[in-house]
PDB file of C-alpha atoms in Angstrom:
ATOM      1  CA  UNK K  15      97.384  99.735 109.831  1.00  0.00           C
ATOM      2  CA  UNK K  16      94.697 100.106 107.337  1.00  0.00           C
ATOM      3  CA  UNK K  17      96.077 100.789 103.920  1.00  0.00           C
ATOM      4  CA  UNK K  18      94.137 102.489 100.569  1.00  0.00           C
ATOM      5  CA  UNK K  19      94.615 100.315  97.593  1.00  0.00           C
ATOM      6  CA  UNK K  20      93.779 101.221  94.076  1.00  0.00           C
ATOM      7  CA  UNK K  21      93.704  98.661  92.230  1.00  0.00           C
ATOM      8  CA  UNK K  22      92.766  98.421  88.690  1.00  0.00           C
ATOM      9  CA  UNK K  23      93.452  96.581  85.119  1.00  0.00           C
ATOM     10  CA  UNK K  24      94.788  98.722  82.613  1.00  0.00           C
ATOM     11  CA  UNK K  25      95.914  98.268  78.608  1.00  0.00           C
ATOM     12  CA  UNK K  26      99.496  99.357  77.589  1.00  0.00           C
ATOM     13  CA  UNK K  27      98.499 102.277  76.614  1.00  0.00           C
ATOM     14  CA  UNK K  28      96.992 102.961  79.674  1.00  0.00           C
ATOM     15  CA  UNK K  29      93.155 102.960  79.038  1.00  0.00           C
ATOM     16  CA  UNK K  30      90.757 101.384  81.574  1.00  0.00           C
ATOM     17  CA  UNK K  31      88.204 100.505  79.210  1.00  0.00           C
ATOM     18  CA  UNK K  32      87.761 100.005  75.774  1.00  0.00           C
ATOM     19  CA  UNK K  33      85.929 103.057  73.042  1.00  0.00           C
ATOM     20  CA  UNK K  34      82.398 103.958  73.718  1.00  0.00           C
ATOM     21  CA  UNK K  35      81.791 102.328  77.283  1.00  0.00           C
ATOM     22  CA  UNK K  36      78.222 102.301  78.030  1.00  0.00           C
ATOM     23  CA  UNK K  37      75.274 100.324  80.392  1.00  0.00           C
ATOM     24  CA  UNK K  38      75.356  97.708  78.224  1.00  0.00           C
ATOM     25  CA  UNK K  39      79.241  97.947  77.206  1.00  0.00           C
ATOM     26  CA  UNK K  40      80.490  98.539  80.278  1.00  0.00           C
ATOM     27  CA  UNK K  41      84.516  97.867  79.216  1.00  0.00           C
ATOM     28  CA  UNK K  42      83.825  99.403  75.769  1.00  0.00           C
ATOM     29  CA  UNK K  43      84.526  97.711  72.834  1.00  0.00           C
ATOM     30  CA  UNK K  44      87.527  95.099  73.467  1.00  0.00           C
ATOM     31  CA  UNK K  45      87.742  96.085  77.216  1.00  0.00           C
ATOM     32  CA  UNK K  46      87.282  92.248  77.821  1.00  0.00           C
ATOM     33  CA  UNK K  47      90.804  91.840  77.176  1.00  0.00           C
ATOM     34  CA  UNK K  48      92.059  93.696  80.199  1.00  0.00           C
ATOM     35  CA  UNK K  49      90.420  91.312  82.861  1.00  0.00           C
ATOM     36  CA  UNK K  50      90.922  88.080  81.110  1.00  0.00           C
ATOM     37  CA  UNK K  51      93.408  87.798  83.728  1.00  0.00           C
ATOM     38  CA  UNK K  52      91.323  87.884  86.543  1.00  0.00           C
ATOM     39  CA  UNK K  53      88.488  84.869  84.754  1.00  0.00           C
ATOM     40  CA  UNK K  54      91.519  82.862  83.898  1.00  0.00           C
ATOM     41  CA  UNK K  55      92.108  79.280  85.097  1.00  0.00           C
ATOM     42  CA  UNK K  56      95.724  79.771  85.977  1.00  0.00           C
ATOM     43  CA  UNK K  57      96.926  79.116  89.000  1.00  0.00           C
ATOM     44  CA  UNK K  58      99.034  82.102  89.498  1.00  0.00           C
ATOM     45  CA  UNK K  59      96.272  84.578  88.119  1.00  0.00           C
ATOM     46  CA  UNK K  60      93.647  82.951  90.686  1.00  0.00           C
ATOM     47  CA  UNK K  61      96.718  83.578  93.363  1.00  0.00           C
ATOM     48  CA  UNK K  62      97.040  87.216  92.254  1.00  0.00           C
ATOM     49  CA  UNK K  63      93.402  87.301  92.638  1.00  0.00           C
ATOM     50  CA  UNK K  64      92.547  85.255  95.643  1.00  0.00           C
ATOM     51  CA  UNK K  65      95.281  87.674  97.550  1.00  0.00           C
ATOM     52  CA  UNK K  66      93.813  90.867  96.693  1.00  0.00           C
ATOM     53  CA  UNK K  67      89.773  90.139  97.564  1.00  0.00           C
ATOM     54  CA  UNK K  68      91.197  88.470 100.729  1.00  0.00           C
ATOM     55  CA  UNK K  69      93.108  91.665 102.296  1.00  0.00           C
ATOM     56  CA  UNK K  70      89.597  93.306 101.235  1.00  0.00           C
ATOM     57  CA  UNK K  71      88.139  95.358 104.358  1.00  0.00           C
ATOM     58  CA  UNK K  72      86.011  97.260 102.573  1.00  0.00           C
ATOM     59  CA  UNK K  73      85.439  98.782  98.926  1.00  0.00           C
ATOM     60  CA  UNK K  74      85.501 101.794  97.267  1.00  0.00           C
ATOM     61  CA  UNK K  75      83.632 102.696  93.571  1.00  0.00           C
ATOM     62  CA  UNK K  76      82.256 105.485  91.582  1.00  0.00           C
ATOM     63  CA  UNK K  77      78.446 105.554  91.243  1.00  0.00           C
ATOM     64  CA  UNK K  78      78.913 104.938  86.806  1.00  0.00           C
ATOM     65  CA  UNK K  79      80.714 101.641  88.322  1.00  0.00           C
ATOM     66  CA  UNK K  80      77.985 100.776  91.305  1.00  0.00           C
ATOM     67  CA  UNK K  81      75.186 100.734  88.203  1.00  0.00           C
ATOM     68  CA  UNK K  82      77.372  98.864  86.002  1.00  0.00           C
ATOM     69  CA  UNK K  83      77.805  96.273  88.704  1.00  0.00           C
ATOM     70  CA  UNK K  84      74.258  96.178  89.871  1.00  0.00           C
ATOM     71  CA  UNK K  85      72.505  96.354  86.905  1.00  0.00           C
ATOM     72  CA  UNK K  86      70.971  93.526  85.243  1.00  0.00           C
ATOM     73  CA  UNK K  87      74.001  92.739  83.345  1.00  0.00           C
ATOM     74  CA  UNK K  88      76.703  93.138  86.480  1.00  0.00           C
ATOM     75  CA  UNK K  89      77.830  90.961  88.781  1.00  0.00           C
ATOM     76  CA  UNK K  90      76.066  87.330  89.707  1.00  0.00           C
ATOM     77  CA  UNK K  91      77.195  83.936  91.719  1.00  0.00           C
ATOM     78  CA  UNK K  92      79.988  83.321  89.104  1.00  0.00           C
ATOM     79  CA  UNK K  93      80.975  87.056  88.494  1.00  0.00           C
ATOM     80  CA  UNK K  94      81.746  89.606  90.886  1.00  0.00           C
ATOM     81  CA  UNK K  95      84.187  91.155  93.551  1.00  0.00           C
ATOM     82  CA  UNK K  96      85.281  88.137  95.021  1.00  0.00           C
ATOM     83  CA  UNK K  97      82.506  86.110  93.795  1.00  0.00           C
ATOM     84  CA  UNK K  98      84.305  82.671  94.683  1.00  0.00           C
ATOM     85  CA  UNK K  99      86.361  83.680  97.254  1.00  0.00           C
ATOM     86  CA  UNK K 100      85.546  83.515 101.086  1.00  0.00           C
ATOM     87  CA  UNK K 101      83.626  86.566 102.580  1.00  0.00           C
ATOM     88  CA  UNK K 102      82.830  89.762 101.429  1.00  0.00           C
ATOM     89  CA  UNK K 103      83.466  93.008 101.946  1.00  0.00           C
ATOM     90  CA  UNK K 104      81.561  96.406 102.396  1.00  0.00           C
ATOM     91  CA  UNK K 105      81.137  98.394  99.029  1.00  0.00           C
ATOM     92  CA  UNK K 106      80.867 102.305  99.849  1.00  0.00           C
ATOM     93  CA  UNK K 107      79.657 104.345  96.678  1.00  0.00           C
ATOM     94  CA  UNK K 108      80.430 107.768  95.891  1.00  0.00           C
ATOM     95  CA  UNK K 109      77.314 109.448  94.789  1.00  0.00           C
ATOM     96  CA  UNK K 110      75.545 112.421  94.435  1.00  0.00           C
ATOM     97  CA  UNK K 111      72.064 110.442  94.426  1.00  0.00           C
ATOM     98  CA  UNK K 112      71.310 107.279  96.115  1.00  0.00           C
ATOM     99  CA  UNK K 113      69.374 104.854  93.445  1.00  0.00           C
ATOM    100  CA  UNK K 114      66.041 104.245  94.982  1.00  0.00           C
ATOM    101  CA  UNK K 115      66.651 100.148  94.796  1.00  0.00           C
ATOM    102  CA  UNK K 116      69.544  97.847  94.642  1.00  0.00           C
ATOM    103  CA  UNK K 117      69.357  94.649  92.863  1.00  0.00           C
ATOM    104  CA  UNK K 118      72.127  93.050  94.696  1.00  0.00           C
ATOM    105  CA  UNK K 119      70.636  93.568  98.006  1.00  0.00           C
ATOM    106  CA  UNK K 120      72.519  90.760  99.699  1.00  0.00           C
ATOM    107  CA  UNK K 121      75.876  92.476  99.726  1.00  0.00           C
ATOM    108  CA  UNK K 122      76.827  95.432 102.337  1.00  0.00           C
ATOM    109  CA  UNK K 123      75.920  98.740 100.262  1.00  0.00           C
ATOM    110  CA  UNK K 124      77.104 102.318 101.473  1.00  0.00           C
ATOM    111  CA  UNK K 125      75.963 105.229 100.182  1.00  0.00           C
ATOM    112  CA  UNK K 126      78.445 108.626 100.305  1.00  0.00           C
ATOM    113  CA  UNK K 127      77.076 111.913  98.837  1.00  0.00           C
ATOM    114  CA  UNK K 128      79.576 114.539 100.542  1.00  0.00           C
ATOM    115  CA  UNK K 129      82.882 113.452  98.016  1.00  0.00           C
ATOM    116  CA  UNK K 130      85.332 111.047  97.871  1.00  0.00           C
ATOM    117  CA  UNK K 131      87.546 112.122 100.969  1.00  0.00           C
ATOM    118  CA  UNK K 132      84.116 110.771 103.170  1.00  0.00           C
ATOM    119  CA  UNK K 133      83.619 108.131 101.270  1.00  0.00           C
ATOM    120  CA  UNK K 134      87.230 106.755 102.293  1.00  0.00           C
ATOM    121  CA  UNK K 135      86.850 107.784 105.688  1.00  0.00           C
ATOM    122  CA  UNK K 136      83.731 105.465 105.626  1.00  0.00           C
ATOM    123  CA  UNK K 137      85.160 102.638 104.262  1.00  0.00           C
ATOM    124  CA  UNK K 138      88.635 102.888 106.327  1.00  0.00           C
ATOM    125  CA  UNK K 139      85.844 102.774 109.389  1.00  0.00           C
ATOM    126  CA  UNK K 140      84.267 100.044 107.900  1.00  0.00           C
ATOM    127  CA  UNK K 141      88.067  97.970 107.004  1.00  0.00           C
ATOM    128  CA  UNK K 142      88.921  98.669 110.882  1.00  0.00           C
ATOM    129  CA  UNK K 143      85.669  96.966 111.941  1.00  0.00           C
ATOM    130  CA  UNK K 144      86.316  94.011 110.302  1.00  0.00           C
ATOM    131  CA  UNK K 145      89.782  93.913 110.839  1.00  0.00           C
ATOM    132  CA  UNK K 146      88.837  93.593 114.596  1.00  0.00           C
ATOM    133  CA  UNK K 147      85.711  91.303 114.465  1.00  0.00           C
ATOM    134  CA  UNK K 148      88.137  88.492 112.127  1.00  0.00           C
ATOM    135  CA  UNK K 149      91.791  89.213 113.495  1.00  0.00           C
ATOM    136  CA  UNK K 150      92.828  89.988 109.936  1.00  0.00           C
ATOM    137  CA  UNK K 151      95.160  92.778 109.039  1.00  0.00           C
ATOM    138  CA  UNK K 152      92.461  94.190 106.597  1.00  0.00           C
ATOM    139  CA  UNK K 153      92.600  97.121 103.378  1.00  0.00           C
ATOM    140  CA  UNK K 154      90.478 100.034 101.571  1.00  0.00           C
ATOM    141  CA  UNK K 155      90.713  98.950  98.014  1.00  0.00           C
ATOM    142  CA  UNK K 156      89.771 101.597  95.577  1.00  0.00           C
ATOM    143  CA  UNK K 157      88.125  99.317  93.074  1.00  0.00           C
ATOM    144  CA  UNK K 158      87.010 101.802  90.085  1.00  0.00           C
ATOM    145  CA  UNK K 159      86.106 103.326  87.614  1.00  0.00           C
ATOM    146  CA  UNK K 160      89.462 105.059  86.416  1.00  0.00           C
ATOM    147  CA  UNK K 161      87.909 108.801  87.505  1.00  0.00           C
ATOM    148  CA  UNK K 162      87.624 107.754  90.613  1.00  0.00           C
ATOM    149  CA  UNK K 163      90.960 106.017  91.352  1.00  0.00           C
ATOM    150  CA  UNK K 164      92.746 109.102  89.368  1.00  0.00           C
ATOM    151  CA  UNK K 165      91.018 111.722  91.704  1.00  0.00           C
ATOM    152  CA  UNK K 166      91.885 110.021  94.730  1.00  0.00           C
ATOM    153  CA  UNK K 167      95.810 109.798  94.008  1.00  0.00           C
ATOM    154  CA  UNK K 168      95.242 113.541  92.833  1.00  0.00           C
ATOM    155  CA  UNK K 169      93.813 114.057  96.608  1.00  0.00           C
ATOM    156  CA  UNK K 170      96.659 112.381  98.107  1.00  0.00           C
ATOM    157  CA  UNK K 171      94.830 109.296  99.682  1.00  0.00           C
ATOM    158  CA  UNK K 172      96.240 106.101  97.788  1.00  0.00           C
ATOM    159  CA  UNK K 173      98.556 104.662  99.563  1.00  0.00           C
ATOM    160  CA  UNK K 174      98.984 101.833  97.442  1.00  0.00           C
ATOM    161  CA  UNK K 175      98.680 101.670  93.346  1.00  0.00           C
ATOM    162  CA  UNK K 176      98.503  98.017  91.820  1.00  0.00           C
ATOM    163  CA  UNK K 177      97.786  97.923  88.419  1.00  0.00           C
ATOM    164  CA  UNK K 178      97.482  94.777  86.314  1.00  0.00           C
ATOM    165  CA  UNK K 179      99.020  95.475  83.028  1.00  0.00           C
ATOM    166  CA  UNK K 180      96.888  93.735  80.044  1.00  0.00           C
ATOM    167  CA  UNK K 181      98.719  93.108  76.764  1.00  0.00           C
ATOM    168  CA  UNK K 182      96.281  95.157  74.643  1.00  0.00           C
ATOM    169  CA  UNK K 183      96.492  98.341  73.017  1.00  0.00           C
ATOM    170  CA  UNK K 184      92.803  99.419  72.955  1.00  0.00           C
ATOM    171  CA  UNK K 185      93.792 102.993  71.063  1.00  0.00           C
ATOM    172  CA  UNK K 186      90.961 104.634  72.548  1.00  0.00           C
ATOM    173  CA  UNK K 187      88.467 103.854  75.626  1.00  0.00           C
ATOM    174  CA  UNK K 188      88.519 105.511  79.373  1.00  0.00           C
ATOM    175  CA  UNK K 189      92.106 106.891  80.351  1.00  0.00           C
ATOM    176  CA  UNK K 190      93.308 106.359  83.862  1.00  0.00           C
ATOM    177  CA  UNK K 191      96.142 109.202  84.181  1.00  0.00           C
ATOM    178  CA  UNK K 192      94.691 112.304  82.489  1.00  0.00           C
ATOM    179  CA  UNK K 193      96.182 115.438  83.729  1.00  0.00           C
ATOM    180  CA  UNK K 194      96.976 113.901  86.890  1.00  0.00           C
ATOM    181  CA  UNK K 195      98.680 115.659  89.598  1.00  0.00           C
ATOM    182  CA  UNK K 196     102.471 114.600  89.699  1.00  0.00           C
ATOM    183  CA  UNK K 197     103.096 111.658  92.223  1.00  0.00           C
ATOM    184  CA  UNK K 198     106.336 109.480  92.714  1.00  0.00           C
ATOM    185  CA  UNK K 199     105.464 106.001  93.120  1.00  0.00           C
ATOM    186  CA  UNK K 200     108.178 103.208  94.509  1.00  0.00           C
ATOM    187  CA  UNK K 201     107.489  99.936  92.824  1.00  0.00           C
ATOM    188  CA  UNK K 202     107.099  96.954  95.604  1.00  0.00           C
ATOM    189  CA  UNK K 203     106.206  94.180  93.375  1.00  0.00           C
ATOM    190  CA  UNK K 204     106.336  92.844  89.744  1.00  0.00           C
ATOM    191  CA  UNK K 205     104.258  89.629  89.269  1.00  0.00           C
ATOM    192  CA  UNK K 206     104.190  88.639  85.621  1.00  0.00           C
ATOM    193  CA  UNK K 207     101.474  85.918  84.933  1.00  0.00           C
ATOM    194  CA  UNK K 208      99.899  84.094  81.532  1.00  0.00           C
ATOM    195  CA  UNK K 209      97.510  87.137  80.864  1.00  0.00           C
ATOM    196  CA  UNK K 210      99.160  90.289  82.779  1.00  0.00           C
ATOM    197  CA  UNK K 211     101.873  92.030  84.139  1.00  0.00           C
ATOM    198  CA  UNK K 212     100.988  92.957  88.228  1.00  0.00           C
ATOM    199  CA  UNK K 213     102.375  95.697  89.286  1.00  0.00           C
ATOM    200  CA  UNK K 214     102.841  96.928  93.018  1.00  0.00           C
ATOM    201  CA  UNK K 215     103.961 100.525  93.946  1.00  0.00           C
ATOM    202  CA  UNK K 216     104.037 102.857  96.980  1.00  0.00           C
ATOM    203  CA  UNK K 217     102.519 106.126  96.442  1.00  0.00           C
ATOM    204  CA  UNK K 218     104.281 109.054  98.061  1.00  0.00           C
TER     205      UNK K 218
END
């Protein structure tokens, strides 16, 4: 069964980015520090990370996100969603506007204008597809920004939360729970490696 996944890094004091994130400062100002996990050398990090682009049907992200990641700063051969790691997965945007070019033309790009419920619906279609053509038991994963992960648990269609807690407090910066609908989560799974604290719950 195809599950919805957000999964995101987040600071102690539960910011997603640093202060002032921008085009060219996408994780604000010290937002580095709450994905040094995921460029780390250690063996359990890579693990943590190796797991979670492998169960990787299909992806979900906000349009802000999609530009940050396709613009000419974003994602190359060394950096990206599952950038060394075997296969890759469909990215589904939620947008109000299509961009007119992509840079990163070689990936699987879809484009959702009707809201976020449709843009999961696409990308569960998409995860069910590939599940079938590789035998693989295979996952939405909500990848980001925060507004998007914290409007789909408000909507009641994360089934999964993993966050991977960074030992920062960045003070200010992009907040992941603001104003959020209540939910009660059942934590699966506590992974604690060099550079963060991975955290697994049920959302019900």
């Amino acid at each position: 069964m195809t599950r919805i996944i957000a999964d995101i890094s987040v600071s102690l004091d539960g910011f997603v980015t640093g202060p002032d994130p921008g085009p060219e400062n996408g994780l604000g100002t010290g937002g580095e520090a709450l994905h040094t996990w995921a460029f780390s050398d250690d063996p359990d990090e890579r693990r943590v990370l190796s797991e979670a682009t492998a169960r990787s049907g299909a992806v979900v992200l906000g349009r802000r996100l999609f530009d940050l990641v396709d613009g000419p700063n974003g994602w190359d051969d060394r950096s990206g969603y599952g950038a060394a790691e075997v296969g890759r997965p469909a990215f589904v945007v939620v947008t109000s506007s299509p961009p007119r070019s992509v840079r990163l033309g070689d990936l699987d790009w879809r484009f959702v204008t009707t809201g976020l419920p449709d843009a999961v619906t696409v990308a569960r279609e998409r995860a069910a597809t590939a599940s079938s053509e590789t035998g693989l038991d295979l996952d939405v994963v909500l990848m980001g920004g925060g507004a998007t992960i914290a409007s789909a648990l408000d909507a009641g269609l994360v089934d999964t939360l993993t966050l991977h807690l960074a030992p920062v407090v960045l003070g200010a910066g992009t907040p992941l729970f603001t104003g959020a609908a209540p939910r009660t989560l059942v934590r699966r799974s506590v992974t604690a490696t060099t550079n963060s604290t991975h955290l697994t719950y049920d959302v019900l």
